[in-house]
XYZ file of C-alpha atoms in Angstrom:
644
model
C 87.211 66.244 -59.009
C 89.928 68.917 -58.677
C 92.525 66.189 -59.211
C 90.669 64.956 -62.287
C 90.551 68.471 -63.682
C 94.246 68.960 -63.030
C 95.021 65.705 -64.818
C 93.307 66.847 -68.012
C 94.044 70.562 -67.682
C 95.930 70.690 -71.007
C 92.649 69.828 -72.758
C 90.723 72.707 -71.159
C 91.863 76.209 -72.157
C 91.513 79.071 -69.672
C 90.145 76.968 -66.800
C 89.644 79.992 -64.496
C 87.418 81.663 -67.097
C 85.565 78.407 -67.707
C 84.876 77.911 -63.987
C 83.646 81.484 -63.622
C 81.323 81.066 -66.599
C 79.833 77.867 -65.188
C 79.198 79.457 -61.783
C 77.544 82.504 -63.363
C 75.403 80.463 -65.778
C 74.341 77.666 -63.468
C 73.483 78.904 -59.964
C 71.171 77.061 -57.573
C 67.455 76.977 -58.335
C 64.492 75.775 -56.308
C 65.171 72.083 -56.998
C 68.612 72.014 -58.516
C 71.807 72.814 -56.615
C 74.442 75.106 -58.057
C 76.529 73.357 -60.673
C 79.806 71.798 -59.585
C 82.109 73.931 -61.728
C 85.049 71.536 -61.390
C 82.937 68.606 -62.514
C 81.404 70.464 -65.460
C 84.778 71.745 -66.622
C 86.247 68.254 -66.380
C 83.424 66.916 -68.546
C 84.000 69.620 -71.170
C 87.709 68.856 -71.100
C 86.774 65.273 -71.913
C 84.764 66.482 -74.907
C 87.888 68.216 -76.228
C 90.209 65.219 -76.102
C 91.337 64.362 -79.610
C 89.569 67.424 -81.058
C 92.236 70.141 -81.374
C 90.042 72.265 -83.645
C 87.267 72.469 -81.059
C 89.820 73.191 -78.330
C 91.173 76.171 -80.273
C 87.644 77.420 -80.893
C 86.775 77.210 -77.192
C 90.025 78.943 -76.248
C 89.228 81.818 -78.613
C 85.682 82.087 -77.269
C 86.809 82.221 -73.636
C 89.386 84.875 -74.532
C 86.606 86.852 -76.242
C 84.519 86.714 -73.048
C 87.436 87.961 -70.944
C 88.143 90.772 -73.428
C 84.527 91.932 -73.665
C 84.319 92.049 -69.890
C 87.570 93.995 -69.675
C 86.223 96.516 -72.182
C 82.840 96.987 -70.467
C 83.733 96.597 -66.772
C 87.456 97.224 -66.592
C 88.179 93.682 -65.386
C 88.426 90.271 -66.931
C 85.283 88.153 -66.583
C 86.995 85.695 -64.244
C 87.833 88.546 -61.825
C 84.383 90.132 -61.630
C 81.990 89.636 -58.755
C 79.133 87.150 -59.366
C 76.656 90.013 -59.746
C 78.877 91.733 -62.296
C 79.286 88.483 -64.219
C 75.498 88.123 -64.454
C 75.262 91.645 -65.886
C 77.894 90.831 -68.518
C 76.031 87.695 -69.615
C 72.739 89.574 -69.778
C 74.234 92.401 -71.847
C 75.972 90.045 -74.281
C 72.903 87.846 -74.756
C 70.788 90.851 -75.747
C 72.755 91.682 -78.903
C 72.733 89.811 -82.200
C 76.393 88.961 -82.857
C 77.504 88.741 -79.229
C 74.400 86.706 -78.466
C 75.419 84.143 -81.100
C 78.982 83.985 -79.784
C 77.884 83.619 -76.176
C 75.442 80.887 -77.090
C 78.166 78.922 -78.894
C 80.568 79.393 -75.971
C 77.982 78.344 -73.391
C 76.785 75.261 -75.291
C 79.400 72.681 -74.175
C 79.133 73.752 -70.526
C 75.349 73.736 -70.616
C 75.441 70.328 -72.315
C 77.744 68.890 -69.651
C 75.328 70.040 -66.927
C 72.143 69.019 -68.756
C 73.499 65.542 -69.518
C 74.793 64.957 -66.013
C 73.025 61.970 -64.430
C 72.262 63.880 -61.232
C 70.716 66.803 -63.105
C 68.640 64.434 -65.213
C 67.408 62.549 -62.142
C 66.401 65.709 -60.304
C 64.201 66.945 -63.172
C 62.459 63.580 -63.547
C 64.025 62.384 -66.781
C 63.905 58.723 -67.724
C 66.685 56.649 -66.128
C 69.649 55.863 -68.379
C 68.764 53.507 -71.217
C 69.727 49.894 -70.639
C 71.059 48.489 -73.899
C 71.962 44.856 -74.546
C 75.629 43.943 -74.626
C 75.074 42.005 -77.823
C 72.262 41.305 -80.253
C 71.293 38.392 -82.438
C 73.711 37.676 -85.269
C 72.472 37.366 -88.862
C 74.028 35.871 -91.957
C 73.878 39.162 -93.859
C 76.219 40.826 -91.364
C 79.076 38.976 -93.048
C 78.466 41.177 -96.092
C 79.318 44.374 -94.189
C 82.970 45.442 -94.537
C 84.184 48.370 -92.390
C 87.167 50.282 -93.747
C 88.918 49.980 -90.377
C 89.126 46.194 -90.768
C 90.386 46.047 -94.359
C 93.941 44.845 -94.727
C 94.499 46.018 -98.288
C 92.982 48.032 -101.103
C 90.113 46.336 -102.871
C 88.701 46.413 -106.378
C 85.487 44.635 -107.389
C 82.738 44.674 -109.974
C 78.992 45.114 -109.627
C 75.919 45.855 -111.700
C 75.097 48.937 -109.632
C 76.923 50.871 -106.935
C 74.917 53.005 -104.504
C 76.584 55.854 -102.604
C 74.685 56.468 -99.382
C 72.302 54.402 -97.248
C 69.643 56.928 -96.251
C 66.043 57.001 -97.421
C 66.851 57.013 -101.135
C 69.991 54.923 -101.363
C 68.775 52.122 -99.116
C 65.394 51.841 -100.845
C 67.111 51.747 -104.253
C 69.618 49.112 -103.127
C 66.851 46.898 -101.784
C 64.817 47.179 -104.980
C 67.830 46.318 -107.157
C 69.082 43.449 -104.980
C 65.566 42.017 -104.863
C 65.685 41.795 -108.645
C 68.862 39.690 -108.550
C 71.362 42.410 -109.446
C 74.850 42.662 -107.954
C 74.685 45.725 -105.719
C 77.409 47.426 -103.683
C 76.541 50.111 -101.134
C 79.156 52.624 -99.997
C 78.573 54.546 -96.760
C 80.825 57.149 -95.197
C 79.463 56.546 -91.706
C 79.611 53.436 -89.594
C 76.983 50.746 -89.033
C 75.602 51.234 -85.540
C 72.936 49.102 -83.919
C 70.849 49.299 -80.765
C 73.799 48.287 -78.587
C 75.269 51.698 -79.459
C 72.051 53.706 -78.902
C 72.341 54.190 -75.149
C 70.576 57.532 -74.783
C 73.846 59.419 -74.242
C 73.237 62.432 -76.450
C 76.859 63.545 -76.545
C 77.917 60.127 -77.761
C 75.006 59.884 -80.214
C 75.617 63.267 -81.821
C 79.286 62.463 -82.379
C 78.426 59.111 -83.983
C 75.278 59.893 -85.947
C 75.346 63.575 -86.937
C 77.496 65.093 -89.644
C 79.772 67.778 -88.288
C 78.327 67.314 -84.763
C 75.042 68.693 -86.076
C 76.648 71.982 -87.142
C 75.208 72.202 -90.672
C 73.396 75.538 -90.730
C 71.661 77.692 -93.337
C 72.753 81.326 -93.222
C 70.957 84.369 -94.606
C 68.371 86.729 -93.169
C 67.820 84.066 -90.533
C 70.102 81.401 -89.057
C 68.549 77.937 -89.375
C 70.256 74.723 -88.209
C 69.730 71.889 -90.739
C 71.171 68.782 -89.030
C 71.814 65.730 -91.193
C 72.973 62.207 -90.425
C 76.178 60.317 -91.123
C 75.882 56.607 -90.419
C 74.251 53.617 -92.046
C 70.664 54.815 -92.273
C 71.657 58.432 -92.845
C 69.168 60.969 -91.584
C 66.463 58.299 -91.190
C 68.382 57.135 -88.108
C 68.004 60.550 -86.463
C 64.574 61.701 -87.619
C 61.333 61.588 -85.617
C 59.792 58.810 -87.696
C 56.826 60.681 -89.182
C 55.670 59.082 -92.459
C 53.443 61.000 -94.887
C 52.772 60.491 -98.596
C 53.332 63.250 -101.122
C 50.248 65.505 -101.104
C 48.175 65.225 -104.310
C 48.353 68.986 -104.846
C 52.147 68.807 -104.853
C 52.137 65.979 -107.407
C 49.811 68.044 -109.589
C 52.257 70.935 -109.407
C 55.141 68.691 -110.455
C 53.156 67.453 -113.420
C 52.356 70.995 -114.543
C 55.602 72.862 -113.806
C 58.181 70.139 -114.393
C 56.496 67.903 -116.958
C 56.555 64.913 -114.593
C 53.343 63.495 -116.005
C 54.014 59.956 -114.746
C 54.124 61.056 -111.122
C 50.451 60.661 -110.351
C 49.096 59.304 -107.094
C 47.759 56.314 -109.041
C 51.178 55.439 -110.493
C 52.979 56.022 -107.208
C 50.480 54.193 -105.024
C 52.142 50.743 -105.379
C 55.488 52.240 -104.355
C 53.986 54.131 -101.418
C 52.266 50.931 -100.288
C 55.483 48.925 -100.581
C 57.445 51.513 -98.594
C 54.808 51.618 -95.864
C 54.870 47.830 -95.600
C 58.658 47.604 -95.379
C 58.970 50.272 -92.681
C 55.762 49.332 -90.786
C 53.867 52.614 -90.981
C 51.097 52.817 -88.358
C 49.435 55.674 -86.421
C 51.147 56.723 -83.199
C 49.596 55.224 -80.070
C 47.815 57.641 -77.715
C 49.744 56.518 -74.648
C 53.045 57.397 -76.289
C 51.795 60.624 -77.831
C 51.245 61.633 -74.230
C 49.538 64.564 -72.545
C 50.691 67.007 -75.221
C 48.173 65.428 -77.619
C 45.333 66.089 -75.168
C 46.415 69.694 -74.600
C 46.718 70.497 -78.300
C 43.432 68.773 -79.156
C 41.629 70.648 -76.376
C 42.982 74.060 -77.344
C 42.629 73.479 -81.094
C 38.961 72.547 -80.800
C 38.279 75.615 -78.672
C 39.576 77.922 -81.422
C 37.634 76.088 -84.125
C 40.203 73.687 -85.584
C 38.982 70.212 -86.507
C 41.647 68.281 -88.461
C 43.316 66.623 -85.498
C 45.059 63.280 -85.810
C 47.800 61.004 -84.545
C 50.665 61.046 -87.006
C 51.612 57.919 -88.975
C 55.055 56.679 -87.948
C 57.466 53.901 -88.877
C 57.728 52.681 -85.287
C 55.420 49.742 -84.741
C 55.975 48.445 -81.213
C 57.359 51.776 -79.958
C 57.491 52.030 -76.162
C 58.020 55.782 -75.915
C 61.745 55.986 -75.231
C 61.696 59.525 -76.662
C 65.114 59.167 -78.310
C 64.093 58.972 -81.970
C 66.599 61.640 -83.027
C 69.508 59.852 -81.348
C 69.138 56.271 -82.526
C 66.211 54.123 -81.421
C 67.393 51.887 -78.545
C 64.708 49.258 -79.185
C 64.834 49.099 -83.014
C 61.123 49.951 -83.077
C 61.737 52.853 -85.450
C 62.271 51.322 -88.874
C 65.010 53.627 -90.096
C 66.834 52.166 -93.067
C 69.609 50.710 -90.900
C 67.054 48.208 -89.526
C 64.702 47.924 -92.507
C 65.939 48.436 -96.068
C 69.662 47.885 -95.575
C 69.397 44.454 -93.871
C 66.838 43.405 -96.491
C 69.181 44.443 -99.296
C 72.075 42.568 -97.700
C 69.910 39.516 -97.159
C 69.256 39.526 -100.895
C 72.932 39.551 -101.793
C 74.041 43.201 -101.685
C 77.357 44.185 -100.106
C 78.009 47.184 -97.854
C 81.290 49.003 -97.263
C 81.229 51.397 -94.301
C 83.641 54.152 -93.320
C 84.336 54.903 -96.985
C 83.959 58.333 -98.519
C 83.235 58.377 -102.262
C 85.839 60.595 -103.876
C 85.769 60.078 -107.618
C 83.375 58.938 -110.322
C 85.081 56.754 -112.893
C 83.837 57.555 -116.375
C 84.891 57.649 -119.991
C 83.560 60.972 -121.235
C 79.951 60.855 -119.969
C 79.690 57.052 -119.599
C 79.946 55.845 -116.005
C 82.388 53.069 -115.202
C 82.436 53.040 -111.406
C 83.477 54.790 -108.199
C 86.602 55.245 -106.135
C 86.323 55.702 -102.366
C 88.751 56.037 -99.479
C 88.573 55.058 -95.839
C 90.839 54.734 -92.823
C 92.084 51.646 -91.063
C 92.328 51.510 -87.289
C 95.952 52.666 -87.487
C 94.938 55.774 -89.475
C 96.356 54.588 -92.789
C 94.343 55.077 -95.977
C 92.578 52.165 -97.663
C 91.057 52.455 -101.138
C 87.971 50.853 -102.587
C 87.265 50.755 -106.319
C 83.926 49.481 -107.589
C 83.536 48.976 -111.338
C 79.924 49.406 -112.420
C 78.111 50.885 -115.414
C 75.357 52.246 -113.153
C 76.101 54.556 -110.240
C 73.435 55.931 -107.911
C 74.424 58.986 -105.881
C 72.329 59.192 -102.698
C 74.359 61.457 -100.443
C 71.512 63.826 -99.600
C 70.454 67.284 -100.718
C 73.414 69.045 -99.125
C 76.231 66.760 -100.325
C 75.030 65.233 -103.605
C 75.332 68.486 -105.607
C 78.840 69.116 -104.256
C 79.962 65.602 -105.179
C 78.492 65.889 -108.666
C 80.155 69.266 -109.257
C 83.454 67.896 -107.987
C 83.175 65.167 -110.615
C 82.429 67.340 -113.597
C 78.627 67.599 -113.701
C 77.590 71.026 -114.943
C 74.004 72.208 -114.746
C 72.644 75.650 -113.776
C 70.122 74.052 -111.400
C 72.672 71.935 -109.531
C 73.005 73.049 -105.909
C 70.158 75.550 -106.251
C 66.400 75.508 -105.449
C 67.068 74.303 -101.907
C 63.938 74.138 -99.768
C 64.075 73.132 -96.104
C 60.607 73.308 -94.443
C 61.539 76.009 -91.878
C 60.169 74.958 -88.500
C 59.218 76.843 -85.367
C 58.314 75.861 -81.840
C 56.206 77.526 -79.168
C 56.251 76.319 -75.574
C 53.781 76.758 -72.744
C 53.744 76.199 -69.006
C 50.934 74.152 -67.471
C 51.774 73.917 -63.733
C 49.003 71.387 -63.053
C 49.844 69.024 -65.923
C 52.737 66.570 -66.119
C 53.911 65.900 -69.661
C 56.365 63.038 -69.020
C 58.485 64.676 -71.687
C 61.286 62.136 -71.467
C 58.927 59.153 -71.775
C 56.847 60.028 -74.846
C 57.587 60.156 -78.549
C 58.893 63.474 -79.867
C 56.391 63.767 -82.711
C 53.061 61.945 -82.570
C 50.182 64.398 -83.045
C 49.224 66.763 -85.865
C 46.831 69.573 -86.749
C 46.072 69.786 -90.468
C 43.567 72.641 -90.841
C 46.079 74.897 -92.633
C 47.951 72.210 -94.581
C 46.621 73.410 -97.923
C 48.045 76.845 -97.137
C 51.410 75.244 -96.409
C 51.313 75.328 -92.610
C 51.568 71.999 -90.764
C 51.469 71.583 -86.981
C 53.321 68.565 -85.613
C 54.457 67.613 -82.141
C 57.993 68.676 -81.362
C 58.887 67.515 -77.833
C 62.617 67.239 -77.311
C 64.781 65.583 -74.625
C 65.735 67.538 -71.520
C 69.170 68.339 -72.936
C 67.595 69.816 -76.046
C 65.154 71.788 -73.882
C 68.109 73.488 -72.230
C 70.389 73.857 -75.241
C 67.710 75.525 -77.368
C 67.261 78.122 -74.621
C 69.180 81.388 -74.802
C 68.746 82.085 -71.084
C 71.540 82.275 -68.511
C 71.822 82.281 -64.738
C 68.783 81.764 -62.509
C 66.403 82.308 -65.464
C 68.008 79.379 -67.251
C 67.917 77.093 -64.209
C 64.249 77.966 -63.541
C 63.446 77.225 -67.187
C 65.103 73.806 -66.908
C 63.358 72.956 -63.637
C 59.981 73.409 -65.336
C 60.751 70.900 -68.101
C 58.121 68.337 -67.103
C 55.424 71.040 -66.996
C 56.442 72.499 -70.338
C 54.315 71.746 -73.386
C 56.293 71.366 -76.600
C 54.682 71.576 -80.004
C 55.848 72.870 -83.343
C 55.042 73.604 -86.946
C 56.735 73.704 -90.314
C 55.968 75.616 -93.485
C 55.951 74.547 -97.109
C 58.464 77.157 -98.160
C 58.492 79.023 -101.442
C 61.882 80.523 -100.542
C 64.890 78.851 -102.122
C 68.472 78.507 -101.009
C 71.737 77.254 -102.380
C 74.457 74.881 -101.237
C 78.171 75.363 -101.959
C 81.370 73.814 -100.713
C 82.181 75.101 -97.237
C 85.386 75.631 -95.260
C 85.243 72.023 -94.020
C 84.196 68.974 -96.015
C 81.754 68.001 -93.247
C 80.032 71.387 -93.183
C 78.787 72.727 -96.553
C 78.014 76.411 -97.040
C 74.221 76.787 -97.106
C 72.667 80.124 -98.034
C 68.959 80.718 -97.561
C 66.836 83.881 -97.572
C 63.313 83.596 -96.169
C 60.914 85.640 -98.304
C 58.026 87.763 -97.030
C 55.376 85.232 -98.027
C 57.002 82.452 -96.030
C 57.638 84.703 -93.062
C 53.988 85.698 -92.915
C 53.109 82.003 -92.849
C 55.678 81.418 -90.111
C 54.135 84.208 -88.020
C 50.716 82.647 -88.518
C 52.136 79.412 -87.130
C 53.479 81.203 -84.047
C 50.211 83.025 -83.401
C 47.971 79.998 -83.976
C 50.005 77.735 -81.717
C 50.035 80.387 -78.981
C 46.242 80.698 -79.286
C 45.882 76.921 -78.955
C 47.900 76.939 -75.731
C 46.011 79.873 -74.224
C 42.680 78.252 -75.082
C 43.883 75.075 -73.349
C 44.638 77.007 -70.148
C 48.357 77.713 -70.315
C 49.692 79.958 -67.570
C 52.529 81.211 -69.775
C 53.221 80.881 -73.486
C 56.872 81.158 -74.466
C 57.920 82.187 -77.964
C 61.629 81.466 -78.480
C 63.629 84.105 -80.284
C 67.183 83.725 -81.439
C 68.479 85.867 -78.571
C 65.442 86.271 -76.321
C 62.414 84.463 -74.963
C 59.054 86.233 -75.233
C 56.417 85.321 -72.643
C 52.714 86.090 -73.062
C 49.953 85.242 -70.605
C 46.739 86.179 -72.368
C 45.238 87.083 -75.745
C 45.891 90.800 -75.237
C 49.604 90.284 -74.660
C 49.741 87.936 -77.660
C 47.975 90.482 -79.878
C 50.376 93.185 -78.702
C 53.374 90.988 -79.528
C 52.057 90.015 -82.955
C 51.374 93.681 -83.778
C 55.055 94.522 -83.497
C 57.312 94.673 -86.514
C 59.141 91.368 -86.791
C 61.975 89.992 -88.896
C 62.900 86.349 -89.549
C 66.108 86.698 -87.513
C 64.019 87.517 -84.420
C 62.818 83.911 -84.121
C 64.364 80.583 -83.276
C 63.995 78.366 -86.340
C 65.249 74.949 -87.360
C 64.846 72.700 -90.397
C 65.162 68.977 -91.042
C 64.101 68.406 -94.649
C 66.573 69.792 -97.223
C 65.247 69.106 -100.725
C 65.570 70.066 -104.369
C 69.237 70.650 -105.208
C 69.354 68.061 -108.048
C 65.690 68.024 -108.949
C 64.033 65.805 -111.509
C 62.206 67.310 -114.483
C 61.133 66.429 -117.993
C 64.027 68.338 -119.589
C 67.376 69.901 -118.779
C 65.964 73.424 -118.835
C 64.029 72.660 -115.654
C 66.139 70.210 -113.694
C 69.320 68.206 -113.142
C 67.924 64.694 -113.625
C 65.291 63.246 -115.940
C 62.109 61.517 -114.806
C 64.155 58.294 -114.590
C 66.565 60.093 -112.164
C 69.470 59.863 -114.625
C 71.616 63.011 -114.702
C 71.044 64.892 -117.947
C 73.939 64.417 -120.361
C 75.364 61.389 -118.542
C 74.879 57.684 -119.158
C 74.599 55.507 -116.061
C 74.759 58.318 -113.472
C 71.659 58.581 -111.282
C 70.569 60.527 -108.211
C 68.087 59.067 -105.707
C 67.706 61.134 -102.559
C 66.025 64.285 -101.265
C 67.838 66.441 -103.806
C 65.555 64.969 -106.509
C 62.356 66.276 -104.932
C 61.405 69.208 -107.187
C 59.725 71.456 -104.614
C 58.947 71.801 -100.956
C 56.457 69.111 -99.950
C 54.575 70.350 -96.929
C 54.963 66.811 -95.565
C 57.788 64.919 -93.909
C 59.734 63.634 -96.922
C 61.161 60.201 -96.144
C 58.256 58.223 -97.673
C 58.354 60.410 -100.807
C 62.116 59.909 -101.182
C 61.841 56.150 -100.664
C 58.955 55.770 -103.121
C 60.666 57.832 -105.839
C 63.901 55.892 -105.374
C 62.143 52.515 -105.477
C 60.350 53.548 -108.678
C 63.562 54.749 -110.346
C 65.513 51.678 -109.227
C 62.831 49.384 -110.633
C 63.319 51.027 -114.029
C 67.070 50.378 -113.832
C 66.363 46.760 -112.950
C 64.015 46.490 -115.933
C 66.739 47.814 -118.235
C 69.304 45.322 -116.940
C 67.113 42.230 -116.871
């Protein structure tokens, strides 16, 4: 391995510092041997190949670690004794800014160790996924044109062009193609299938996540908001939970936004159609796993009664546990295996690897779209689609930026962002095996507080996620990882009243997202933490672990929990995440309240529509993909009516 490291040394900055960091972070535990520093560093060097920006960032971070150590201990980190290095890591992890920097620096090295086959085997993870070398060919695949294969620029005409193939764009394209219209879909990502979904998280994140999952909301709390970039969009990397829009939310839209047509009665046919296309059925007990039994037991003991298996779009699921990284069996009916093939089978065309750059319009009348992609040799290829109807379905974080770039002006555009902030609480049950790598990540729910805006849903993550979400280092980190199979994972999300904003960021893949959690939402978040901890304790947990951004709080009984909850807390004290950005181009009855009308057409423009999560007027308090699909199908049917 030393030879291998030497061969790729130019790709790994400051190798002595990197080796010292690995040895300090990843010592031997009870089951796991000390990490092979040469092997881990070689793996990280492989990550950096062809990514000069990430190499520079890692070089700067390693230099920062050396400098901080020199300042505090009089020696560079790589020259300290192992005990001194542990002290440095502990001191840095306990402060806000340094804790963030250390976590970012440690991430690639932790990932290399967590994803190592030997580490995975020793903690009882599922063996590597066996994917087929090829899958059945279908006629519609001939209608998919990757930019890399195009020999020359292309110009064509269509009735409707759809930008994006996630929940909204794919559902709209299917509805329009089913009505006999000429439809062209444009997707920036590539079209991956189950032969690509091999369970390798490093590979999956690079292929399926925008900006390697780095999209993050910043404010009084730091909240990752990962989104997808491939055919299927974020539906390819979500957990598959399928819930209709709550009636109370529809009533609010009718009252506050004048959306009087959006009643449950009017939407029911579209909900039913969506659920049929994506095969919505309740999760099976055997794949929910032991976590469902633990939560049900504890919830009943504290008086909760609304317990249920979550509806999912994964009929035939066999519990691979990789929903967020591309389903290797095609059981999960993300749009890449449901709506998009159906649209293509009905005559639509799909161009992948193309980024929409410019709306073609004469004044406010749409005439088409221009997009650019790259061939295999790196040269630029251009695609022009002439169409009087253009549907933008790039998602809540990118749609408003694209519209602004193309001249749309509206005070609501890019604002009113809601994200369903989510929290997780873990617990250790030494006598119970959770088979965490062989069950679905989200299959059970507790709905007693749903009307208040607090929803409990399973949140088990793969072993690599278990480690990467931890802010521990050294023996504490290794011990934490060794207990993975005895760790209960469950989470919650809140129907937020806080609102954020999205702006163009320093990189086109990573928008600038600002978000301030208000006091009302934070109180609800704290209630989620406390309730979930009470459920675990009632179920017999030995330890309950509450993840903070730079610390891990452990409580063992009700008294310790009460003492923790009595402290003064701030949003930044907790580890949060979010997966449902909504509202940045919301629909409303008039321009004073939204960006698009009830028909999803952008106010002041003719032929320009939005059909994605940005249309959803408020936070839902329910996983949004079914809502987005139903709204898009309804809006697309109206376009079809107007063109028939």
